[in-house]
Amino acid sequence: MSLAILCDFDDTTADQNVAHLVLNEFGPQNWRELIEQFHQGKIAPKEYFEAPFRNLTTEKSVLQAHVRKFANLRAGFLTLANFCKDNSVELGIVTYGLDFYVEALLQREDLEWIPTFSVGTQFSSSGIKFDYNYTRDDCSKWGNCKCSIVEQYQESGHRVYYAGDGISDFCPARKTDLVFARSGLLEMCKKENLRHIELHDFFEVTKHLEKEIIGENND
């Protein structure tokens, strides 16, 4: 069975929350209030992700230039990407984040070949509209449905490993064979006794895969 590694983007593949990086520079002054409302359960996740970007009229090229200048991949991700490419391991990005900033960082690092499952955006003079291409009726409050992507890979014959950090990763992590976890996701994995490895950087992920693949080849 072939292997796929699916990675959350903000605070996982990227070393910081890139959405917040953009909003700190270009977003409305009160956008951080939405974080508290989300954690208190006052607004749905989809609204929390959408609202601060909805009325943004800054040109897409300007936003992407800001991302390319200030955002960074988590240490070791390039090494992991090259390892996956050389060893026929599928690698993908699954995120509730917006396509324009995911694309900007991956393009800067010549990683456009990695499949990305993100929220689509349409820019206009009146703001940004959103396209949810990876959703389903029973998961509409989240916008995109990460679990549907996990299941898509599993149905095509892949064993799936998952890397993530937060509450939006709880559901997909429960469906996968191994979790590389940090922050809140790490605590959830410990509590629910999910098979996991703490994620500090992606060098550790590559080392684990090297041992696993070498072991399989020696069997």
PDB file of C-alpha atoms in Angstrom:
ATOM      1  CA  MET A   1       0.000   0.000   0.000  1.00  0.00           C
ATOM      2  CA  SER A   2       1.398   3.405  -0.978  1.00  0.00           C
ATOM      3  CA  LEU A   3       1.880   6.185   1.550  1.00  0.00           C
ATOM      4  CA  ALA A   4       0.503   9.725   1.620  1.00  0.00           C
ATOM      5  CA  ILE A   5       1.437  12.499   4.048  1.00  0.00           C
ATOM      6  CA  LEU A   6      -1.134  15.260   4.436  1.00  0.00           C
ATOM      7  CA  CYS A   7      -0.082  18.448   6.208  1.00  0.00           C
ATOM      8  CA  ASP A   8      -2.038  21.312   7.691  1.00  0.00           C
ATOM      9  CA  PHE A   9      -0.638  24.656   6.510  1.00  0.00           C
ATOM     10  CA  ASP A  10      -0.804  27.494   9.074  1.00  0.00           C
ATOM     11  CA  ASP A  11       1.460  26.804  12.076  1.00  0.00           C
ATOM     12  CA  THR A  12       2.408  23.404  10.628  1.00  0.00           C
ATOM     13  CA  THR A  13       3.834  23.459   7.098  1.00  0.00           C
ATOM     14  CA  ALA A  14       4.384  27.170   7.619  1.00  0.00           C
ATOM     15  CA  ASP A  15       6.343  28.150  10.708  1.00  0.00           C
ATOM     16  CA  GLN A  16       3.688  30.733  11.591  1.00  0.00           C
ATOM     17  CA  ASN A  17       0.030  31.446  10.989  1.00  0.00           C
ATOM     18  CA  VAL A  18       0.259  33.037   7.540  1.00  0.00           C
ATOM     19  CA  ALA A  19      -3.357  34.220   7.649  1.00  0.00           C
ATOM     20  CA  HIS A  20      -2.502  36.243  10.756  1.00  0.00           C
ATOM     21  CA  LEU A  21       0.673  37.509   9.080  1.00  0.00           C
ATOM     22  CA  VAL A  22      -1.468  38.955   6.277  1.00  0.00           C
ATOM     23  CA  LEU A  23      -4.184  40.315   8.562  1.00  0.00           C
ATOM     24  CA  ASN A  24      -1.710  42.018  10.886  1.00  0.00           C
ATOM     25  CA  GLU A  25      -0.601  44.133   7.950  1.00  0.00           C
ATOM     26  CA  PHE A  26      -3.749  44.525   5.854  1.00  0.00           C
ATOM     27  CA  GLY A  27      -6.750  43.366   7.895  1.00  0.00           C
ATOM     28  CA  PRO A  28      -9.373  45.373   9.826  1.00  0.00           C
ATOM     29  CA  GLN A  29      -8.293  46.627  13.237  1.00  0.00           C
ATOM     30  CA  ASN A  30     -10.763  44.431  15.106  1.00  0.00           C
ATOM     31  CA  TRP A  31      -9.982  41.150  13.340  1.00  0.00           C
ATOM     32  CA  ARG A  32      -8.434  39.578  16.466  1.00  0.00           C
ATOM     33  CA  GLU A  33     -11.780  39.820  18.258  1.00  0.00           C
ATOM     34  CA  LEU A  34     -12.957  37.020  15.978  1.00  0.00           C
ATOM     35  CA  ILE A  35     -10.397  34.653  17.462  1.00  0.00           C
ATOM     36  CA  GLU A  36     -11.962  35.044  20.892  1.00  0.00           C
ATOM     37  CA  GLN A  37     -15.480  34.674  19.504  1.00  0.00           C
ATOM     38  CA  PHE A  38     -14.427  31.480  17.733  1.00  0.00           C
ATOM     39  CA  HIS A  39     -12.860  29.966  20.854  1.00  0.00           C
ATOM     40  CA  GLN A  40     -15.970  30.882  22.849  1.00  0.00           C
ATOM     41  CA  GLY A  41     -18.162  29.137  20.271  1.00  0.00           C
ATOM     42  CA  LYS A  42     -20.003  32.337  19.338  1.00  0.00           C
ATOM     43  CA  ILE A  43     -19.222  32.080  15.625  1.00  0.00           C
ATOM     44  CA  ALA A  44     -18.779  29.086  13.318  1.00  0.00           C
ATOM     45  CA  PRO A  45     -15.279  28.194  12.107  1.00  0.00           C
ATOM     46  CA  LYS A  46     -16.169  29.118   8.533  1.00  0.00           C
ATOM     47  CA  GLU A  47     -17.193  32.627   9.606  1.00  0.00           C
ATOM     48  CA  TYR A  48     -14.034  32.996  11.684  1.00  0.00           C
ATOM     49  CA  PHE A  49     -11.867  32.130   8.671  1.00  0.00           C
ATOM     50  CA  GLU A  50     -13.870  34.235   6.189  1.00  0.00           C
ATOM     51  CA  ALA A  51     -14.901  37.411   7.980  1.00  0.00           C
ATOM     52  CA  PRO A  52     -11.567  39.252   8.374  1.00  0.00           C
ATOM     53  CA  PHE A  53     -10.719  38.733   4.688  1.00  0.00           C
ATOM     54  CA  ARG A  54     -14.148  39.349   3.198  1.00  0.00           C
ATOM     55  CA  ASN A  55     -13.852  43.131   2.735  1.00  0.00           C
ATOM     56  CA  LEU A  56     -10.142  43.206   1.970  1.00  0.00           C
ATOM     57  CA  THR A  57      -9.565  45.222  -1.211  1.00  0.00           C
ATOM     58  CA  THR A  58      -5.773  45.068  -1.304  1.00  0.00           C
ATOM     59  CA  GLU A  59      -4.556  43.614  -4.589  1.00  0.00           C
ATOM     60  CA  LYS A  60      -3.745  39.933  -4.594  1.00  0.00           C
ATOM     61  CA  SER A  61      -0.225  40.602  -5.889  1.00  0.00           C
ATOM     62  CA  VAL A  62       0.487  42.901  -2.931  1.00  0.00           C
ATOM     63  CA  LEU A  63      -0.727  40.316  -0.410  1.00  0.00           C
ATOM     64  CA  GLN A  64       1.312  37.572  -2.043  1.00  0.00           C
ATOM     65  CA  ALA A  65       4.430  39.752  -2.108  1.00  0.00           C
ATOM     66  CA  HIS A  66       4.033  40.274   1.644  1.00  0.00           C
ATOM     67  CA  VAL A  67       3.767  36.516   2.193  1.00  0.00           C
ATOM     68  CA  ARG A  68       6.809  35.777   0.055  1.00  0.00           C
ATOM     69  CA  LYS A  69       8.825  38.355   1.994  1.00  0.00           C
ATOM     70  CA  PHE A  70       7.878  37.426   5.563  1.00  0.00           C
ATOM     71  CA  ALA A  71       6.473  33.868   5.734  1.00  0.00           C
ATOM     72  CA  ASN A  72       8.636  30.804   6.243  1.00  0.00           C
ATOM     73  CA  LEU A  73       8.278  27.054   5.966  1.00  0.00           C
ATOM     74  CA  ARG A  74       8.804  25.001   9.107  1.00  0.00           C
ATOM     75  CA  ALA A  75      12.364  23.692   9.278  1.00  0.00           C
ATOM     76  CA  GLY A  76      12.871  20.527   7.293  1.00  0.00           C
ATOM     77  CA  PHE A  77       9.815  20.781   5.066  1.00  0.00           C
ATOM     78  CA  LEU A  78      11.915  21.156   1.910  1.00  0.00           C
ATOM     79  CA  THR A  79      13.871  18.058   2.900  1.00  0.00           C
ATOM     80  CA  LEU A  80      10.630  16.149   3.429  1.00  0.00           C
ATOM     81  CA  ALA A  81       9.254  17.348   0.085  1.00  0.00           C
ATOM     82  CA  ASN A  82      12.352  16.183  -1.771  1.00  0.00           C
ATOM     83  CA  PHE A  83      12.333  12.846   0.047  1.00  0.00           C
ATOM     84  CA  CYS A  84       8.693  12.274  -0.859  1.00  0.00           C
ATOM     85  CA  LYS A  85       9.352  13.176  -4.485  1.00  0.00           C
ATOM     86  CA  ASP A  86      12.311  10.783  -4.694  1.00  0.00           C
ATOM     87  CA  ASN A  87      10.558   7.894  -2.935  1.00  0.00           C
ATOM     88  CA  SER A  88       7.068   7.946  -4.480  1.00  0.00           C
ATOM     89  CA  VAL A  89       5.426   9.172  -1.266  1.00  0.00           C
ATOM     90  CA  GLU A  90       2.407  11.390  -1.892  1.00  0.00           C
ATOM     91  CA  LEU A  91       2.577  14.776  -0.161  1.00  0.00           C
ATOM     92  CA  GLY A  92      -0.338  17.211   0.109  1.00  0.00           C
ATOM     93  CA  ILE A  93      -1.456  20.359   1.925  1.00  0.00           C
ATOM     94  CA  VAL A  94      -4.929  20.349   3.504  1.00  0.00           C
ATOM     95  CA  THR A  95      -6.066  23.611   5.022  1.00  0.00           C
ATOM     96  CA  TYR A  96      -8.929  25.935   5.875  1.00  0.00           C
ATOM     97  CA  GLY A  97      -6.561  28.686   4.765  1.00  0.00           C
ATOM     98  CA  LEU A  98      -6.843  30.668   1.548  1.00  0.00           C
ATOM     99  CA  ASP A  99      -5.269  29.561  -1.705  1.00  0.00           C
ATOM    100  CA  PHE A 100      -3.511  32.841  -2.506  1.00  0.00           C
ATOM    101  CA  TYR A 101      -1.203  32.794   0.499  1.00  0.00           C
ATOM    102  CA  VAL A 102      -0.545  29.061   0.401  1.00  0.00           C
ATOM    103  CA  GLU A 103       0.414  29.391  -3.262  1.00  0.00           C
ATOM    104  CA  ALA A 104       2.665  32.391  -2.604  1.00  0.00           C
ATOM    105  CA  LEU A 105       4.844  30.569  -0.087  1.00  0.00           C
ATOM    106  CA  LEU A 106       5.011  27.310  -2.058  1.00  0.00           C
ATOM    107  CA  GLN A 107       5.868  29.197  -5.266  1.00  0.00           C
ATOM    108  CA  ARG A 108       8.718  31.007  -3.528  1.00  0.00           C
ATOM    109  CA  GLU A 109      10.185  27.642  -2.553  1.00  0.00           C
ATOM    110  CA  ASP A 110       9.579  26.011  -5.982  1.00  0.00           C
ATOM    111  CA  LEU A 111       7.030  23.641  -4.453  1.00  0.00           C
ATOM    112  CA  GLU A 112       4.107  24.342  -6.786  1.00  0.00           C
ATOM    113  CA  TRP A 113       4.019  20.628  -7.619  1.00  0.00           C
ATOM    114  CA  ILE A 114       2.573  19.777  -4.191  1.00  0.00           C
ATOM    115  CA  PRO A 115      -1.226  19.285  -4.367  1.00  0.00           C
ATOM    116  CA  THR A 116      -3.012  21.838  -2.194  1.00  0.00           C
ATOM    117  CA  PHE A 117      -6.559  21.543  -0.875  1.00  0.00           C
ATOM    118  CA  SER A 118      -7.405  25.057   0.300  1.00  0.00           C
ATOM    119  CA  VAL A 119     -10.224  27.614   0.181  1.00  0.00           C
ATOM    120  CA  GLY A 120     -10.427  29.249  -3.246  1.00  0.00           C
ATOM    121  CA  THR A 121     -10.528  33.037  -3.526  1.00  0.00           C
ATOM    122  CA  GLN A 122     -11.883  35.494  -6.083  1.00  0.00           C
ATOM    123  CA  PHE A 123     -10.547  39.035  -5.765  1.00  0.00           C
ATOM    124  CA  SER A 124     -12.552  42.110  -6.776  1.00  0.00           C
ATOM    125  CA  SER A 125     -12.694  45.827  -6.008  1.00  0.00           C
ATOM    126  CA  SER A 126     -15.378  45.142  -3.380  1.00  0.00           C
ATOM    127  CA  GLY A 127     -13.535  42.389  -1.533  1.00  0.00           C
ATOM    128  CA  ILE A 128     -12.862  38.650  -1.626  1.00  0.00           C
ATOM    129  CA  LYS A 129     -15.314  35.861  -2.402  1.00  0.00           C
ATOM    130  CA  PHE A 130     -14.655  32.282  -1.341  1.00  0.00           C
ATOM    131  CA  ASP A 131     -14.968  28.930  -3.107  1.00  0.00           C
ATOM    132  CA  TYR A 132     -15.246  25.726  -1.085  1.00  0.00           C
ATOM    133  CA  ASN A 133     -14.220  22.940  -3.423  1.00  0.00           C
ATOM    134  CA  TYR A 134     -13.577  20.333  -0.741  1.00  0.00           C
ATOM    135  CA  THR A 135     -16.695  20.321   1.369  1.00  0.00           C
ATOM    136  CA  ARG A 136     -19.696  18.157   2.135  1.00  0.00           C
ATOM    137  CA  ASP A 137     -23.112  18.731   3.673  1.00  0.00           C
ATOM    138  CA  ASP A 138     -22.321  17.233   7.094  1.00  0.00           C
ATOM    139  CA  CYS A 139     -19.176  19.359   7.453  1.00  0.00           C
ATOM    140  CA  SER A 140     -20.415  22.721   6.173  1.00  0.00           C
ATOM    141  CA  LYS A 141     -19.618  24.706   9.331  1.00  0.00           C
ATOM    142  CA  TRP A 142     -15.900  24.247   8.628  1.00  0.00           C
ATOM    143  CA  GLY A 143     -16.054  25.281   4.967  1.00  0.00           C
ATOM    144  CA  ASN A 144     -13.539  22.840   3.544  1.00  0.00           C
ATOM    145  CA  CYS A 145     -13.700  19.321   4.968  1.00  0.00           C
ATOM    146  CA  LYS A 146     -10.232  17.960   5.747  1.00  0.00           C
ATOM    147  CA  CYS A 147     -11.636  14.511   6.483  1.00  0.00           C
ATOM    148  CA  SER A 148     -12.977  14.216   2.941  1.00  0.00           C
ATOM    149  CA  ILE A 149      -9.425  14.662   1.607  1.00  0.00           C
ATOM    150  CA  VAL A 150      -8.067  12.028   3.987  1.00  0.00           C
ATOM    151  CA  GLU A 151     -10.800   9.645   2.876  1.00  0.00           C
ATOM    152  CA  GLN A 152     -10.116  10.428  -0.787  1.00  0.00           C
ATOM    153  CA  TYR A 153      -6.511   9.289  -0.389  1.00  0.00           C
ATOM    154  CA  GLN A 154      -7.528   6.221   1.596  1.00  0.00           C
ATOM    155  CA  GLU A 155     -10.108   5.203  -0.989  1.00  0.00           C
ATOM    156  CA  SER A 156      -7.449   5.414  -3.690  1.00  0.00           C
ATOM    157  CA  GLY A 157      -5.345   2.891  -1.786  1.00  0.00           C
ATOM    158  CA  HIS A 158      -3.063   5.046   0.359  1.00  0.00           C
ATOM    159  CA  ARG A 159      -2.024   4.640   3.946  1.00  0.00           C
ATOM    160  CA  VAL A 160      -2.284   8.198   5.334  1.00  0.00           C
ATOM    161  CA  TYR A 161      -0.068  10.011   7.835  1.00  0.00           C
ATOM    162  CA  TYR A 162      -1.150  13.458   9.027  1.00  0.00           C
ATOM    163  CA  ALA A 163       0.705  16.516  10.371  1.00  0.00           C
ATOM    164  CA  GLY A 164      -1.102  19.288  12.225  1.00  0.00           C
ATOM    165  CA  ASP A 165      -1.400  21.434  15.299  1.00  0.00           C
ATOM    166  CA  GLY A 166      -4.902  22.592  16.211  1.00  0.00           C
ATOM    167  CA  ILE A 167      -8.592  21.967  16.709  1.00  0.00           C
ATOM    168  CA  SER A 168      -9.276  21.897  12.973  1.00  0.00           C
ATOM    169  CA  ASP A 169      -6.961  18.879  12.736  1.00  0.00           C
ATOM    170  CA  PHE A 170      -8.682  16.739  15.388  1.00  0.00           C
ATOM    171  CA  CYS A 171     -11.156  15.058  13.020  1.00  0.00           C
ATOM    172  CA  PRO A 172      -8.734  14.169  10.186  1.00  0.00           C
ATOM    173  CA  ALA A 173      -6.066  13.031  12.648  1.00  0.00           C
ATOM    174  CA  ARG A 174      -8.462  10.472  14.133  1.00  0.00           C
ATOM    175  CA  LYS A 175      -8.876   8.875  10.703  1.00  0.00           C
ATOM    176  CA  THR A 176      -5.189   8.427   9.874  1.00  0.00           C
ATOM    177  CA  ASP A 177      -2.535   5.796  10.623  1.00  0.00           C
ATOM    178  CA  LEU A 178       0.014   8.074  12.282  1.00  0.00           C
ATOM    179  CA  VAL A 179      -0.081  11.699  13.420  1.00  0.00           C
ATOM    180  CA  PHE A 180       2.836  14.122  13.582  1.00  0.00           C
ATOM    181  CA  ALA A 181       1.385  16.494  16.151  1.00  0.00           C
ATOM    182  CA  ARG A 182       2.179  19.702  17.932  1.00  0.00           C
ATOM    183  CA  SER A 183       0.325  22.117  20.234  1.00  0.00           C
ATOM    184  CA  GLY A 184      -3.355  21.326  20.829  1.00  0.00           C
ATOM    185  CA  LEU A 185      -3.345  18.368  18.465  1.00  0.00           C
ATOM    186  CA  LEU A 186      -0.524  16.775  20.445  1.00  0.00           C
ATOM    187  CA  GLU A 187      -2.564  17.019  23.640  1.00  0.00           C
ATOM    188  CA  MET A 188      -5.579  15.475  21.893  1.00  0.00           C
ATOM    189  CA  CYS A 189      -3.481  12.575  20.581  1.00  0.00           C
ATOM    190  CA  LYS A 190      -2.162  11.866  24.081  1.00  0.00           C
ATOM    191  CA  LYS A 191      -5.649  12.032  25.593  1.00  0.00           C
ATOM    192  CA  GLU A 192      -7.175   9.703  22.994  1.00  0.00           C
ATOM    193  CA  ASN A 193      -4.153   7.401  22.729  1.00  0.00           C
ATOM    194  CA  LEU A 194      -3.730   7.973  19.016  1.00  0.00           C
ATOM    195  CA  ARG A 195      -0.541   6.728  17.411  1.00  0.00           C
ATOM    196  CA  HIS A 196       1.553   9.879  17.172  1.00  0.00           C
ATOM    197  CA  ILE A 197       4.986  11.470  17.154  1.00  0.00           C
ATOM    198  CA  GLU A 198       5.554  14.975  18.502  1.00  0.00           C
ATOM    199  CA  LEU A 199       6.314  17.392  15.666  1.00  0.00           C
ATOM    200  CA  HIS A 200       9.146  19.843  16.220  1.00  0.00           C
ATOM    201  CA  ASP A 201      10.350  20.041  12.637  1.00  0.00           C
ATOM    202  CA  PHE A 202      10.046  18.061   9.430  1.00  0.00           C
ATOM    203  CA  PHE A 203      13.579  16.672   9.613  1.00  0.00           C
ATOM    204  CA  GLU A 204      12.158  14.309  12.253  1.00  0.00           C
ATOM    205  CA  VAL A 205       9.375  13.272   9.886  1.00  0.00           C
ATOM    206  CA  THR A 206      11.861  12.477   7.129  1.00  0.00           C
ATOM    207  CA  LYS A 207      14.019  10.432   9.525  1.00  0.00           C
ATOM    208  CA  HIS A 208      10.989   8.391  10.544  1.00  0.00           C
ATOM    209  CA  LEU A 209      10.066   7.765   6.903  1.00  0.00           C
ATOM    210  CA  GLU A 210      13.637   6.787   6.012  1.00  0.00           C
ATOM    211  CA  LYS A 211      13.655   4.127   8.749  1.00  0.00           C
ATOM    212  CA  GLU A 212      10.219   2.880   7.753  1.00  0.00           C
ATOM    213  CA  ILE A 213      10.899   2.675   4.027  1.00  0.00           C
ATOM    214  CA  ILE A 214      14.346   1.122   4.487  1.00  0.00           C
ATOM    215  CA  GLY A 215      12.764  -1.422   6.834  1.00  0.00           C
ATOM    216  CA  GLU A 216      10.088  -2.293   4.291  1.00  0.00           C
ATOM    217  CA  ASN A 217      12.655  -2.662   1.519  1.00  0.00           C
ATOM    218  CA  ASN A 218      14.728  -5.024   3.675  1.00  0.00           C
ATOM    219  CA  ASP A 219      11.786  -7.299   4.509  1.00  0.00           C
TER     220      ASP A 219
END
